[in-house]
């Protein structure tokens, strides 16, 4: 038996997740509201179809000598079907477009926070790796579930009210079948939520494990550890399969419950209407039921359950989205501090006896490091891999574990100066979307002309489609198809568009061959102009561009 407080915490968590999902959808509120109204308009088409069908059948039996009497009812029936199909098609397109727009903005927001240093991507790289899987899981919620939920809340009651006008007894029969159905669906929904959460966690573990093993493939092969790693990935894959089967099992039970009560309600109404019209009811009926009215309620009965059938089909999307939302908001976003006013010109940066390390490893220390970067100068931090060059750079971004010393900007302790920093990491993050989306991550106000200029300056023409010189080649989040040099150039172009007076580069030429390194280095002097630059590298060619080289040991 669960503790009441635990249940309350779960309820509060669900409310918080729903609020977050609504907050993400705020930019597409009008579109989603329109899709909701279009979904409700289907109810009118359903009623018109049932009316037309019932009168068409009634007229067919009542006036077999003339087919012209069938024409009005036939036109209403066919017209209702056509309009309903058109509404459904438009609704699907609008819903999917809104869902993709919401996902895109979520990814832009989180990636922007990562680029601004508000997500400790070094500590939570596995979570950032899952960013795209988790955000992709939201598509079904916005494209299908949200509209299905509104229809399931409104349409059954509206159709029941319409049935009650024609045949209160039939409406009462249908209402009695709805009560146990709703109770069973609530129980199955809670079970589905737990299973969906476990499935998403297992899928994320498999994804991170696979990416990690691919990165470490040379090491695995050199130590002949392949069979063991294959077994490890296999166990994770089987775990995903088992949890997926559990989710499917709940989905099958849900469908069975839905179909049982739907069939039961139609059967009971058919029996009642049939015996009434035959005059064989074993009890007196409080209503007068004609053949067209009986056919009308019988045609409407399956449609009362249809919105709930669609909701049940989309319910897994809702549970998956809730689990994904919980993981997305669990990304450790560092507390926001009051940002300093953006710097207009290249500042002087002073490291005074800075000693830093890692919060989870108190015995490891870097420094003391001291140097002065005068306005417009280029400082290179040189040292072997693991010496702490990246950690020293990240201190300027506002995170990292500084033990002692101070960093001064224009003679004052550095606060939140992220708005004044352009940051280029060793592996510039790629967003699933267009080239322009990726270039403007740090400056959403960049114009098409600015983007085109950056593409020209950093020789990214090969990534531009011929149909649109403003550029918009689709990329995926893994940067598939990009060479190492192209990926680094994209990061540099992104930094150039920010026009920040401080530029930080973390090993910009690492892992590039000599030709690619030379090609990249030729682009840097123009990027450095008018900025105070601190870069980390152990490349002699790159360090040759620096005004001062600081050795980190």
JSON list of N, CA, C and O in Angstrom, two decimals, residues 439-440 443-451 497-498:
[
{"chain": "A", "resi": 439, "resn": "UNK", "atom": "N", "xyz": [23.34, 27.83, -37.23]},
{"chain": "A", "resi": 439, "resn": "UNK", "atom": "CA", "xyz": [24.23, 29.00, -37.20]},
{"chain": "A", "resi": 439, "resn": "UNK", "atom": "C", "xyz": [23.71, 30.08, -36.27]},
{"chain": "A", "resi": 439, "resn": "UNK", "atom": "O", "xyz": [24.48, 30.85, -35.70]},
{"chain": "A", "resi": 440, "resn": "UNK", "atom": "N", "xyz": [22.39, 30.17, -36.08]},
{"chain": "A", "resi": 440, "resn": "UNK", "atom": "CA", "xyz": [21.82, 31.27, -35.29]},
{"chain": "A", "resi": 440, "resn": "UNK", "atom": "C", "xyz": [21.46, 30.84, -33.87]},
{"chain": "A", "resi": 440, "resn": "UNK", "atom": "O", "xyz": [20.71, 31.55, -33.20]},
{"chain": "A", "resi": 443, "resn": "UNK", "atom": "N", "xyz": [22.50, 33.57, -31.66]},
{"chain": "A", "resi": 443, "resn": "UNK", "atom": "CA", "xyz": [22.02, 34.92, -32.03]},
{"chain": "A", "resi": 443, "resn": "UNK", "atom": "C", "xyz": [20.80, 34.75, -32.93]},
{"chain": "A", "resi": 443, "resn": "UNK", "atom": "O", "xyz": [20.90, 34.70, -34.16]},
{"chain": "A", "resi": 444, "resn": "UNK", "atom": "N", "xyz": [19.63, 34.69, -32.30]},
{"chain": "A", "resi": 444, "resn": "UNK", "atom": "CA", "xyz": [18.40, 34.46, -33.05]},
{"chain": "A", "resi": 444, "resn": "UNK", "atom": "C", "xyz": [18.01, 35.67, -33.90]},
{"chain": "A", "resi": 444, "resn": "UNK", "atom": "O", "xyz": [17.15, 35.58, -34.76]},
{"chain": "A", "resi": 445, "resn": "UNK", "atom": "N", "xyz": [18.66, 36.80, -33.64]},
{"chain": "A", "resi": 445, "resn": "UNK", "atom": "CA", "xyz": [18.32, 38.02, -34.39]},
{"chain": "A", "resi": 445, "resn": "UNK", "atom": "C", "xyz": [19.12, 38.14, -35.69]},
{"chain": "A", "resi": 445, "resn": "UNK", "atom": "O", "xyz": [18.93, 39.11, -36.43]},
{"chain": "A", "resi": 446, "resn": "UNK", "atom": "N", "xyz": [20.00, 37.20, -35.98]},
{"chain": "A", "resi": 446, "resn": "UNK", "atom": "CA", "xyz": [20.82, 37.28, -37.19]},
{"chain": "A", "resi": 446, "resn": "UNK", "atom": "C", "xyz": [19.93, 37.26, -38.43]},
{"chain": "A", "resi": 446, "resn": "UNK", "atom": "O", "xyz": [18.98, 36.49, -38.52]},
{"chain": "A", "resi": 447, "resn": "UNK", "atom": "N", "xyz": [20.25, 38.13, -39.38]},
{"chain": "A", "resi": 447, "resn": "UNK", "atom": "CA", "xyz": [19.46, 38.22, -40.61]},
{"chain": "A", "resi": 447, "resn": "UNK", "atom": "C", "xyz": [19.96, 37.21, -41.64]},
{"chain": "A", "resi": 447, "resn": "UNK", "atom": "O", "xyz": [21.02, 36.61, -41.48]},
{"chain": "A", "resi": 448, "resn": "UNK", "atom": "N", "xyz": [19.18, 37.05, -42.71]},
{"chain": "A", "resi": 448, "resn": "UNK", "atom": "CA", "xyz": [19.60, 36.16, -43.79]},
{"chain": "A", "resi": 448, "resn": "UNK", "atom": "C", "xyz": [20.91, 36.62, -44.40]},
{"chain": "A", "resi": 448, "resn": "UNK", "atom": "O", "xyz": [21.75, 35.81, -44.79]},
{"chain": "A", "resi": 449, "resn": "UNK", "atom": "N", "xyz": [21.08, 37.94, -44.49]},
{"chain": "A", "resi": 449, "resn": "UNK", "atom": "CA", "xyz": [22.32, 38.47, -45.04]},
{"chain": "A", "resi": 449, "resn": "UNK", "atom": "C", "xyz": [23.50, 38.12, -44.13]},
{"chain": "A", "resi": 449, "resn": "UNK", "atom": "O", "xyz": [24.59, 37.77, -44.62]},
{"chain": "A", "resi": 450, "resn": "UNK", "atom": "N", "xyz": [23.29, 38.21, -42.81]},
{"chain": "A", "resi": 450, "resn": "UNK", "atom": "CA", "xyz": [24.35, 37.84, -41.86]},
{"chain": "A", "resi": 450, "resn": "UNK", "atom": "C", "xyz": [24.73, 36.38, -42.01]},
{"chain": "A", "resi": 450, "resn": "UNK", "atom": "O", "xyz": [25.92, 36.01, -42.00]},
{"chain": "A", "resi": 451, "resn": "UNK", "atom": "N", "xyz": [23.71, 35.53, -42.14]},
{"chain": "A", "resi": 451, "resn": "UNK", "atom": "CA", "xyz": [23.95, 34.09, -42.27]},
{"chain": "A", "resi": 451, "resn": "UNK", "atom": "C", "xyz": [24.70, 33.80, -43.56]},
{"chain": "A", "resi": 451, "resn": "UNK", "atom": "O", "xyz": [25.67, 33.03, -43.59]},
{"chain": "A", "resi": 497, "resn": "UNK", "atom": "N", "xyz": [28.73, 34.97, -35.71]},
{"chain": "A", "resi": 497, "resn": "UNK", "atom": "CA", "xyz": [27.43, 35.64, -35.77]},
{"chain": "A", "resi": 497, "resn": "UNK", "atom": "C", "xyz": [27.04, 36.26, -34.43]},
{"chain": "A", "resi": 497, "resn": "UNK", "atom": "O", "xyz": [26.23, 37.19, -34.40]},
{"chain": "A", "resi": 498, "resn": "UNK", "atom": "N", "xyz": [27.59, 35.76, -33.34]},
{"chain": "A", "resi": 498, "resn": "UNK", "atom": "CA", "xyz": [27.23, 36.34, -32.04]},
{"chain": "A", "resi": 498, "resn": "UNK", "atom": "C", "xyz": [27.85, 37.71, -31.84]},
{"chain": "A", "resi": 498, "resn": "UNK", "atom": "O", "xyz": [27.34, 38.54, -31.07]}
]
